[in-house]
Coordinates of C-alpha atoms and ligand atoms in Angstrom, one line a residue:
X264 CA 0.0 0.0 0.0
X265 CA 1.3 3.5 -0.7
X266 CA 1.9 6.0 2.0
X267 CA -1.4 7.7 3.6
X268 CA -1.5 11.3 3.7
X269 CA -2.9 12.8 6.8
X270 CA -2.2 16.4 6.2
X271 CA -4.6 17.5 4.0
X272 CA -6.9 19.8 6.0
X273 CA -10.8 19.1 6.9
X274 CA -13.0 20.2 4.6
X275 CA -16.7 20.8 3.9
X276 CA -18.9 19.0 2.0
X277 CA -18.4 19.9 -2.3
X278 CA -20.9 21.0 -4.5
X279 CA -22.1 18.8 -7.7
X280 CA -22.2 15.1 -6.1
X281 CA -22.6 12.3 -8.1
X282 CA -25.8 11.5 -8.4
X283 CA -26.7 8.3 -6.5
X284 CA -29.6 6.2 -7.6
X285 CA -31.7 6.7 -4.2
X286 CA -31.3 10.2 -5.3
X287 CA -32.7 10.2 -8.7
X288 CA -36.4 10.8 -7.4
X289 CA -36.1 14.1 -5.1
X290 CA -38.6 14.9 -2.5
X291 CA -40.3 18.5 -2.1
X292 CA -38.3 18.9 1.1
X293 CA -34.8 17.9 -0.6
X294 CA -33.7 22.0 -0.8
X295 CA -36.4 23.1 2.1
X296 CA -35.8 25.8 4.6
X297 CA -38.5 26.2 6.9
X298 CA -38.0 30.0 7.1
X299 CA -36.7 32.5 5.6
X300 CA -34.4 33.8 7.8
X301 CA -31.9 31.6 10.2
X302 CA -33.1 32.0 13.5
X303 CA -31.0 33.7 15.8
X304 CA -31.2 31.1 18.3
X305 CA -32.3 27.7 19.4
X306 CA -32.3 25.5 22.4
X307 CA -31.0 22.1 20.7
X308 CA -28.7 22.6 17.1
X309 CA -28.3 19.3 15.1
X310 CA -25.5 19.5 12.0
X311 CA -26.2 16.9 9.3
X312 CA -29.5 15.5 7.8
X313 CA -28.6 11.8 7.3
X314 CA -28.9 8.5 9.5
X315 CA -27.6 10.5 12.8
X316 CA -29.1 13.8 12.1
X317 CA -32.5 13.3 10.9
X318 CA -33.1 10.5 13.4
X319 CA -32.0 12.9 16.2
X320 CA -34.4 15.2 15.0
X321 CA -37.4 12.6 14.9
X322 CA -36.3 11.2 18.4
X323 CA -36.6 14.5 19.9
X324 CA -39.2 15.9 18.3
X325 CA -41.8 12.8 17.5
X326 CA -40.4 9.5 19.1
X327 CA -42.1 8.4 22.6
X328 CA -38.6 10.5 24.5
X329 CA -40.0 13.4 23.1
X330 CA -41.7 13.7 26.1
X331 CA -38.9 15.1 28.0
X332 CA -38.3 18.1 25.3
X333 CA -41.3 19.3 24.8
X334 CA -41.0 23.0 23.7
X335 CA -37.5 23.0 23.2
X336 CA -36.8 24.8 19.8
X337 CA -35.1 22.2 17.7
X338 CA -32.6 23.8 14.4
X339 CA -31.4 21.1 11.5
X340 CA -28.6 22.4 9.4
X341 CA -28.1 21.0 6.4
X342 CA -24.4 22.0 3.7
X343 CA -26.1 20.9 1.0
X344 CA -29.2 19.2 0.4
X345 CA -31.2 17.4 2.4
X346 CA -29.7 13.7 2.8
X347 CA -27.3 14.1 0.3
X348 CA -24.4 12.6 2.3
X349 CA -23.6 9.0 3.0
X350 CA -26.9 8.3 4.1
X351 CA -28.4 9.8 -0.1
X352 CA -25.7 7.6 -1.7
X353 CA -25.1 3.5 0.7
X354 CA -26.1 0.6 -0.4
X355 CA -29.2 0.8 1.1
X356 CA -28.6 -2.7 3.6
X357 CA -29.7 -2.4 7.6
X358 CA -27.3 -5.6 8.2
X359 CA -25.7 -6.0 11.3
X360 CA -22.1 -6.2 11.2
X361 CA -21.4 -8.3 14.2
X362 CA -20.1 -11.9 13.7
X363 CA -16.9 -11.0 12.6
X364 CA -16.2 -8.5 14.8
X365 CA -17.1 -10.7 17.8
X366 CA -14.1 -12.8 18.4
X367 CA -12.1 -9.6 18.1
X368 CA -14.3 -7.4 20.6
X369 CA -14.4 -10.5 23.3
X370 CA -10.6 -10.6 23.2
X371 CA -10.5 -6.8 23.5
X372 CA -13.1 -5.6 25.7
X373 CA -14.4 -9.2 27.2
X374 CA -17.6 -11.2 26.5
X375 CA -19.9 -8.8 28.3
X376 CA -19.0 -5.8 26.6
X377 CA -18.9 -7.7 23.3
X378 CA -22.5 -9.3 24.0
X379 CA -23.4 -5.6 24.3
X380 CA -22.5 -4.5 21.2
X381 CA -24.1 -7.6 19.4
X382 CA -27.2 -6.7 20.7
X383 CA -27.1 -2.8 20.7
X384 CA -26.3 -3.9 16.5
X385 CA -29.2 -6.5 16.3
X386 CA -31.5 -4.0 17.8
X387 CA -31.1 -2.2 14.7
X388 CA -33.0 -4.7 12.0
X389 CA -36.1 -4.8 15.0
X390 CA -36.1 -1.3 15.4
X391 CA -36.3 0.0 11.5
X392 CA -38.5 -2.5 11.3
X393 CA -40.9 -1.1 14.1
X394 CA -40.9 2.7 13.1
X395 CA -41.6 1.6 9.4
X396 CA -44.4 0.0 10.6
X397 CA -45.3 2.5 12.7
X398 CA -45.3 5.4 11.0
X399 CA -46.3 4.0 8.1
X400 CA -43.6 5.1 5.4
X401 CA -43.1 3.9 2.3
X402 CA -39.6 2.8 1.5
X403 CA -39.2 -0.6 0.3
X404 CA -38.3 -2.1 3.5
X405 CA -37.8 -5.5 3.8
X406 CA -36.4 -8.2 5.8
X407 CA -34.5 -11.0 4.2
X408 CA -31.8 -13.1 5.2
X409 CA -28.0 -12.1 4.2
X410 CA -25.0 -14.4 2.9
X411 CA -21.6 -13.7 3.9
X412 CA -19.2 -15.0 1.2
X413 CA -15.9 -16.6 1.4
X414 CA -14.2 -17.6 -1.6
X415 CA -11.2 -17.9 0.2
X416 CA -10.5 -21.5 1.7
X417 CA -8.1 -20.0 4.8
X418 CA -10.3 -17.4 5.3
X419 CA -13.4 -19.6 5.6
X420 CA -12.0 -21.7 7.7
X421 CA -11.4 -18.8 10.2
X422 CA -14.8 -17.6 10.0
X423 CA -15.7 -21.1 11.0
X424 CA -13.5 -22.0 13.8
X425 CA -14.3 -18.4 14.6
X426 CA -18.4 -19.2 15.1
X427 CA -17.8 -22.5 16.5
X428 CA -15.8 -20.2 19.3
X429 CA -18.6 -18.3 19.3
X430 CA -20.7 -20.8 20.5
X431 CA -17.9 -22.4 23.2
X432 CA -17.8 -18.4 25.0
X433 CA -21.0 -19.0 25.4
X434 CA -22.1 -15.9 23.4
X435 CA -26.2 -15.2 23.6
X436 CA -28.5 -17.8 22.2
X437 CA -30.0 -14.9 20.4
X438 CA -27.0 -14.1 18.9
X439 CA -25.6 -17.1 17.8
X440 CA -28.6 -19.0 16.8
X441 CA -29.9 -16.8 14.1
X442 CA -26.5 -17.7 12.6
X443 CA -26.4 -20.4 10.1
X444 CA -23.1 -22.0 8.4
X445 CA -22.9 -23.8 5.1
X446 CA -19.2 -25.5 4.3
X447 CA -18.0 -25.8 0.8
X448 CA -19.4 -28.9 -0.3
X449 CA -22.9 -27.1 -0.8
X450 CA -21.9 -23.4 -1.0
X451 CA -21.6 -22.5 -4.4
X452 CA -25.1 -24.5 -4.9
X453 CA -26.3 -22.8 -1.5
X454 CA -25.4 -18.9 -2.6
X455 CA -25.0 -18.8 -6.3
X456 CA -21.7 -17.5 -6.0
X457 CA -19.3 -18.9 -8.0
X458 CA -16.1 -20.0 -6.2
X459 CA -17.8 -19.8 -3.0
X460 CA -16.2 -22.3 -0.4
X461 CA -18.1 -21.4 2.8
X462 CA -21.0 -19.3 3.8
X463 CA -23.1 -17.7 6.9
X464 CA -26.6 -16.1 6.4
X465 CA -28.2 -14.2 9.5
X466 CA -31.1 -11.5 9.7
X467 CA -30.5 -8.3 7.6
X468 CA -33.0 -6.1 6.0
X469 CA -32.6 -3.7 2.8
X470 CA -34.4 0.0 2.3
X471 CA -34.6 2.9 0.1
X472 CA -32.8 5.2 3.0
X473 CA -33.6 8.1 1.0
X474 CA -37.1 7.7 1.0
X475 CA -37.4 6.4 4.8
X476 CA -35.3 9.4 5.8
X477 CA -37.1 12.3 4.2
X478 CA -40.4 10.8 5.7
X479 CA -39.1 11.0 8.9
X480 CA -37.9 14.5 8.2
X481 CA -41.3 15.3 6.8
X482 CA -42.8 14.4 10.0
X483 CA -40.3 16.2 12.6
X484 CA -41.1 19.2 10.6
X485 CA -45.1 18.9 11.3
X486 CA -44.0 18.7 15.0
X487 CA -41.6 21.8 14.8
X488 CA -38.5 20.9 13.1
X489 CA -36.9 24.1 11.7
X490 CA -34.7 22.5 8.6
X491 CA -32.2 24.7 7.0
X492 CA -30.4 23.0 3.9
X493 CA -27.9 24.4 1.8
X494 CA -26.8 26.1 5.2
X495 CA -22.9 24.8 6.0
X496 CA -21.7 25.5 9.5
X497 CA -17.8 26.9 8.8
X498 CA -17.4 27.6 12.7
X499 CA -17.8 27.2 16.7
X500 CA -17.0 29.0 19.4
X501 CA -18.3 29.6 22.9
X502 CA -20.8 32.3 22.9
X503 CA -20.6 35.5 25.5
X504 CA -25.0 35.7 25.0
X505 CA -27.3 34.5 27.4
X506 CA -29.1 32.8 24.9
X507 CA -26.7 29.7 24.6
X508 CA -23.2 27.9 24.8
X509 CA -22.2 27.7 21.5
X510 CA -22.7 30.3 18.4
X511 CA -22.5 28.5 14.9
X512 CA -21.1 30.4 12.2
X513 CA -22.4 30.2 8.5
X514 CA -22.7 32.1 5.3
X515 CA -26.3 33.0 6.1
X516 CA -25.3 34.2 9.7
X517 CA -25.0 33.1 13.0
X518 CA -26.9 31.3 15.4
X519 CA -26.7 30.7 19.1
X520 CA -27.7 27.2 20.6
X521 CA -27.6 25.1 24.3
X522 CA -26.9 21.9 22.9
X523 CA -25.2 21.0 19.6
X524 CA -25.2 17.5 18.0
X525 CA -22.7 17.1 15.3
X526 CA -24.2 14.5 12.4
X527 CA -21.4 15.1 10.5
X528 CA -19.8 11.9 10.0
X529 CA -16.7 12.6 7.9
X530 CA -16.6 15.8 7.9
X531 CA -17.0 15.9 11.9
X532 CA -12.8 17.0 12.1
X533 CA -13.8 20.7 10.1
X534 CA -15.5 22.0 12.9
X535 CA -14.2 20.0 15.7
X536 CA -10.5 19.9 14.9
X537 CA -9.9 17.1 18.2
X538 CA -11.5 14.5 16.0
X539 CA -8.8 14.9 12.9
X540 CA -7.1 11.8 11.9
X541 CA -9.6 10.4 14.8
X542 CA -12.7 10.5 12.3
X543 CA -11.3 10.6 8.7
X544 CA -13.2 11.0 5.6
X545 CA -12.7 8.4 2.9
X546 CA -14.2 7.9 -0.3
X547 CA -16.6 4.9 -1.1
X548 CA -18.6 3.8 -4.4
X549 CA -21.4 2.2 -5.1
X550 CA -23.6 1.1 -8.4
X551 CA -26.8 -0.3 -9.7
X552 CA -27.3 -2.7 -12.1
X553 CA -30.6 -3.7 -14.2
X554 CA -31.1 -6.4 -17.0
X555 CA -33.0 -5.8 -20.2
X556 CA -36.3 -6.9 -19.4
X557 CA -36.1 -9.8 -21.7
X558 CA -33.2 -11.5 -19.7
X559 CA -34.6 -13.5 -16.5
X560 CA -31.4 -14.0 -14.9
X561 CA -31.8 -16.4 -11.2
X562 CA -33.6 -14.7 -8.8
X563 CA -31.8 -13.2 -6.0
X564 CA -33.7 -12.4 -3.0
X565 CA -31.1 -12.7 -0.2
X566 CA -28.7 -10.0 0.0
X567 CA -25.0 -10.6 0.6
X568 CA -21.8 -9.6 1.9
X569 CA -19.0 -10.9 -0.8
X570 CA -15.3 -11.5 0.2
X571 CA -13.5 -11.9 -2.6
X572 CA -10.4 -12.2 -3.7
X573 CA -7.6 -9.9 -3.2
X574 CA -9.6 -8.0 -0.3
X575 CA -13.0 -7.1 -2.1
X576 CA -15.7 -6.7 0.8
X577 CA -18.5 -6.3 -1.5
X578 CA -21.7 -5.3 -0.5
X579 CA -25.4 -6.5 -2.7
X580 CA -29.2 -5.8 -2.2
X581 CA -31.7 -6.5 -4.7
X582 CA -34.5 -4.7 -5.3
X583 CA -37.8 -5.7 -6.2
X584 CA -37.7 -4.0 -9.7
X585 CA -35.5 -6.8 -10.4
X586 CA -32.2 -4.3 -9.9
X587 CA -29.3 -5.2 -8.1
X588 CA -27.2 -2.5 -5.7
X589 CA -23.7 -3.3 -5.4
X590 CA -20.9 -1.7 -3.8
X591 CA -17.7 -2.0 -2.5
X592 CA -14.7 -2.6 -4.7
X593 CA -12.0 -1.9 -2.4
X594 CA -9.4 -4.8 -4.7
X595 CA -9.4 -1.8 -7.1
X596 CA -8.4 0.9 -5.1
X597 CA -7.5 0.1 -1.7
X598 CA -3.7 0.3 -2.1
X599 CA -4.0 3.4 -3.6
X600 CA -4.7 6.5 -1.1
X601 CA -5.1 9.3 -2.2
X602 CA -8.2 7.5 -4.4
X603 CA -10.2 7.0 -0.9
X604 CA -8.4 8.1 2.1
X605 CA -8.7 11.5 3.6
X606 CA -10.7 13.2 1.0
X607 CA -14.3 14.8 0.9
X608 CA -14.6 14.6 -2.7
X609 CA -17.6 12.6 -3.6
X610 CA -18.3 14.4 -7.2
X611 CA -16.3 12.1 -9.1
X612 CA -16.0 8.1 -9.5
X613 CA -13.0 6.5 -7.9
X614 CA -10.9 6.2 -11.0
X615 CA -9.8 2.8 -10.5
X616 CA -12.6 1.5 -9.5
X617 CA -15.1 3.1 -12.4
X618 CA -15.5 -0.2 -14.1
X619 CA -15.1 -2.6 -11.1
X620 CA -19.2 -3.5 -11.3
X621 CA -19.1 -3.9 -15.7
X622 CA -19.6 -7.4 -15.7
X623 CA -20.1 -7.6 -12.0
X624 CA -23.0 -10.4 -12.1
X625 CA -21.7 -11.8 -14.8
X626 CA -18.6 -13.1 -13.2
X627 CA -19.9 -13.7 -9.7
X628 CA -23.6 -15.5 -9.9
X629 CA -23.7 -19.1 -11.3
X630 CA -26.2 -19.0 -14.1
X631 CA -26.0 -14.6 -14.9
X632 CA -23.5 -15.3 -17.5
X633 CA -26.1 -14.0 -20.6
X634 CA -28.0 -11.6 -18.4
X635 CA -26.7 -8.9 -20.3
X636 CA -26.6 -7.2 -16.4
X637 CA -25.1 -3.5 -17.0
X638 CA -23.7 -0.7 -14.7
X639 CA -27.4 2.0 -14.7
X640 CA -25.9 4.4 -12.2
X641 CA -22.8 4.7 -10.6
X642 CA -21.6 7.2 -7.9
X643 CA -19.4 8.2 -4.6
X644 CA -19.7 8.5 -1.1
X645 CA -18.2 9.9 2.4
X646 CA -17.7 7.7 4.9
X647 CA -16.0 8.6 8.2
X648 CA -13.6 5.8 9.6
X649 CA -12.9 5.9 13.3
X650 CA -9.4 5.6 13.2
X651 CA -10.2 2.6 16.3
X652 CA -12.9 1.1 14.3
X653 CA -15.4 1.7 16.6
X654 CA -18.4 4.4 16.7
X655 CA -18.2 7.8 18.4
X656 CA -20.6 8.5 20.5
X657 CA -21.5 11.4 23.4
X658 CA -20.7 14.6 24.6
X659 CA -17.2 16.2 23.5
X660 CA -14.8 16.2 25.8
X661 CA -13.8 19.3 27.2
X662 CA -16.8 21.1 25.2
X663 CA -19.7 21.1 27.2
X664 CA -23.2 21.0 25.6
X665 CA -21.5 19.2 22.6
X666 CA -22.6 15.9 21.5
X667 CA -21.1 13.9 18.6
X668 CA -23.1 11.0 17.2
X669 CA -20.8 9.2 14.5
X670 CA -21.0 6.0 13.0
X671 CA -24.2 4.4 14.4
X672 CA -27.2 3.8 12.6
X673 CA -30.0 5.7 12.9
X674 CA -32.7 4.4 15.4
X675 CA -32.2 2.4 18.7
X676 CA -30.0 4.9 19.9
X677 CA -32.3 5.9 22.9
X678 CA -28.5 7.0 24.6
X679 CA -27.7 10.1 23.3
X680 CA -31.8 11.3 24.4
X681 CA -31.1 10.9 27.6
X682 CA -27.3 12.5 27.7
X683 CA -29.3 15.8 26.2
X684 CA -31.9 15.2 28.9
X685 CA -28.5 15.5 31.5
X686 CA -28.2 11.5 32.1
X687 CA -24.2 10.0 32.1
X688 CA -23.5 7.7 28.9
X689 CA -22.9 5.2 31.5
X690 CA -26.7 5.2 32.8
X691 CA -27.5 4.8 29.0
X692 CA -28.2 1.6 26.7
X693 CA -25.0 2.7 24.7
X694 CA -21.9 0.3 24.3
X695 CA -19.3 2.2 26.7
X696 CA -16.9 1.0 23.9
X697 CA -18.5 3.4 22.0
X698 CA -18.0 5.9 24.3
X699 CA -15.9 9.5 22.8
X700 CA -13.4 10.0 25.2
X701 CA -10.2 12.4 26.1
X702 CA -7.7 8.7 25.9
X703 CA -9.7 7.5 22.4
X704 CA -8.9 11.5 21.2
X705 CA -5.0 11.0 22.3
X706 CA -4.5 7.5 21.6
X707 CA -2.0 6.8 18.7
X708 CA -4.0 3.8 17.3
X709 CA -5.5 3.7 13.9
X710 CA -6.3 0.4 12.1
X711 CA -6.4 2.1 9.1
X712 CA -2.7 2.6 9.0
X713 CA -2.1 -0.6 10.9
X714 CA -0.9 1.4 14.0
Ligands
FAD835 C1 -21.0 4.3 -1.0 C2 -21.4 4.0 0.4 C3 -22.1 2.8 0.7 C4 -22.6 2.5 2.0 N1 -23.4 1.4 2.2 C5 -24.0 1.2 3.4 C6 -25.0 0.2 3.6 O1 -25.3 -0.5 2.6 N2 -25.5 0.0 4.8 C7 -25.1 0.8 5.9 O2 -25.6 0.6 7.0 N3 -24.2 1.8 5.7 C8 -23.6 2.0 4.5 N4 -22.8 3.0 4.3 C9 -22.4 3.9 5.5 C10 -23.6 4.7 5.8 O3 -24.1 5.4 4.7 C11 -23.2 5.8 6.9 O4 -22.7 5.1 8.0 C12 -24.4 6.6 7.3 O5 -25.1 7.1 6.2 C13 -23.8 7.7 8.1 O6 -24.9 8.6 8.5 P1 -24.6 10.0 9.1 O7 -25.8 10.7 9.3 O8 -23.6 9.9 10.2 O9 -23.8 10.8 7.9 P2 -24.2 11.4 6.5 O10 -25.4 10.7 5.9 O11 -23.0 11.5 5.7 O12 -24.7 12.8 6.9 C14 -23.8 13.9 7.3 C15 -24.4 15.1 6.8 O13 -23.8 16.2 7.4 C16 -23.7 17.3 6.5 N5 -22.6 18.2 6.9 C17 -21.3 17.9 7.1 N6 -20.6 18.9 7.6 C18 -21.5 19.9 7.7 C19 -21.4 21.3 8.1 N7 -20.2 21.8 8.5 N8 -22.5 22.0 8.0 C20 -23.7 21.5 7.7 N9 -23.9 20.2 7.2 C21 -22.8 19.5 7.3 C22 -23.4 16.6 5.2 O14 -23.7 17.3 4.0 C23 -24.3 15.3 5.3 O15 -25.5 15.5 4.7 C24 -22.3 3.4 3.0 C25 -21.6 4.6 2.8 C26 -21.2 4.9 1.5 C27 -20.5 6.2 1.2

């Protein structure tokens, strides 16, 4: 791998995206600002309108905890348009990443704190789930099951000594049993991947995160929401007014707030400088794929994680107008830096990795090989990477008032509710793992670089 470069200064989030498929039917509120003016000043500030932003806004201002903030004046500001970040432009999978991690987070943190994880994680699937139902939206949700792909013989092997492990720690019944393990005898026939020599499938679900998003935003602003998009925050500082703690600076001017939860994800480092190298933005890419509609390919109603050789992670959903999401394609551009790491720019394809998805079907699903399956839409995405590998949750240290909320998904995160409401993270249902902390800020690790 060539050298990372970490000096290359936080940014803000860059005009003319690539235009992501979820994207490619806007809703009225996509540009929306619910007044003219900024208001001077609010109680509660969120930054951000994806996962972590809008579902902060809906959990204060509609969820059951609203409760406990009634009449508190809630402000959403948005750099560019309304969920046009990471959470416009994933693959659109709710799948819990927590088998593979397990083994890792037991040895690390003990089986406790690892059990807590894997269920704050699992929660996840339940609680989408629940509010879709709930509120009623409309955005293809749907539960499935989900493969997890080896086509490497070592590396399956791991994974299955791994689970068997597992099992011996005596991880959660709950956990473990929804976990199911085919060995390579029956994978290839088991997946329709072709080389596959070993495969898990657990409980996932895939959405249109776009659409579920913008409902929910839809109906925090019936219950107050003030949203502001196209509205980036270039500054904070502690404020000398009454009114509140912290004063936001942006282009349209400034506004004073108690509490300020920063969504930002990768771009958290630009306005909290603690959290560079901490929280790093990196480039991702993703694709759709349809058939001409006389081609009727296998059916494909699982999605799937896909390791593949030389260090794809691939990620799959299909879709129910027979289309097929795919991402991932780090074996074209992983060793290659400065295509992915530390950069905000999501307006242009990863170069390498422009024509990973071509023949994408094609070459990996046993019977796709006449499909005619082509690349529709193709396009980029910020993520932030902890530099630990774990999320960032709670309030900043040494800024108080200041909450960060990076790298969970959106709902089942009643925590952070109750550390607005003045509860410790510790009297909260969060992972302390997760915790942000003053040692996490100052440590030296970073998987990224292997550190
Ligand atoms: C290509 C790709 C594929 C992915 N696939 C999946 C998947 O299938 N499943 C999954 O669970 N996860 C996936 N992810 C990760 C997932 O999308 C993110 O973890 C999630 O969207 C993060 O949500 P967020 O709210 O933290 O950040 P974002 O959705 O990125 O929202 C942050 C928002 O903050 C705004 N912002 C930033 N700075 C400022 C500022 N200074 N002022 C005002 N606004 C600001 C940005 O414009 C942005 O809208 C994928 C990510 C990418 C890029």
């Amino acid at each position: 791998m060539r050298s990372i470069q970490t000096d290359q200064q936080p940014m803000l989030p860059v005009p003319h995206a690539t235009t992501p498929f979820w994207r490619t039917d806007l809703d009225e509120l996509d540009g929306h600002r619910s007044t003219a003016d900024l208001p001077a000043e609010c109680d509660i500030l969120i930054i951000g309108s994806g996962y972590a932003g809008i579902a902060a806004s809906y959990h204060l201002l509609v969820g059951e905890e609203s409760k406990a903030f009634a009449g508190k004046k809630v402000v959403l500001l948005e750099a560019r348009q309304a969920c046009s970040g990471a959470t416009g432009r994933n693959g659109g999978h709710v799948r819990p990443s927590v088998y593979s991690r397990l083994p890792r987070y037991i040895e690390e943190y003990g089986l406790e704190a690892a059990e807590q994880f894997a269920q704050f994680e699992l929660d996840h699937v339940n609680a989408f789930a629940d509010l879709v139902k709930r509120e009623g939206i409309e955005c293809d949700f749907e539960f499935t099951r989900s493969f997890d792909i080896y086509t490497d013989p070592e590396q399956a092997a791991v994974a299955k000594a791994n689970y068997l492990k597992l099992k011996e720690a005596g991880v959660a019944k709950s956990t473990i049993d929804d976990l199911e393990w085919t060995d390579a005898d029956r994978a290839e026939e088991v997946s329709g991947v072709r080389g596959c020599v070993g495969c898990f499938t657990f409980t996932a679900a895939s959405v249109w995160p776009y659409k579920l998003f913008l409902s929910l935003l839809k109906l925090t602003i019936q219950k107050g929401l003030n949203l502001q998009t196209h509205t980036p925050v270039t500054s904070i500082c502690p404020t000398a007014s009454p009114s509140g703690l912290w004063t936001a600076g942006t282009p349209r001017g400034p506004i004073s707030a108690k509490q300020i939860i920063f969504a930002t994800n990768g771009y958290t480092a630009f306005l909290l400088p603690e959290y560079a190298g901490k929280i790093v933005p990196c480039r991702g890419i993703c694709s759709r794929i349809t058939c001409p509609p006389s081609s009727h390919p296998p059916k494909i109603d699982k999605t799937y994680g896909l390791r593949l050789p030389k260090g794809s992670y691939d990620y799959l959903i299909p879709r129910k107008d027979g289309s097929i999401v795919v991402g991932g394609a780090r074996s074209a551009f992983f060793s290659d830096p400065s295509e992915w790491y530390n950069t905000v720019d999501d307006s242009t394809l990863i170069g390498s990795a422009a024509h990973y998805f071509d023949n994408y079907m094609q070459e990996h699903f046993i019977g796709w090989e006449d499909s005619g399956a082509k690349v529709e839409q193709i396009w980029t995405g910020i993520m932030g990477y902890n530099a630990d590998g774990l999320p960032s949750v709670g309030e900043v240290p040494g800024r108080e008032g200041c909450f960060v909320r990076r790298g969970l998904r959106g709902m089942g995160c009643r925590g952070l509710w109750g550390m607005l409401g003045g509860e410790a993270f510790e009297e909260t249902d969060v992972p302390g793992m997760f915790k942000t902390t003053r040692e996490r800020l100052e440590s030296e690790r970073d998987d990224l670089r292997g550190k």
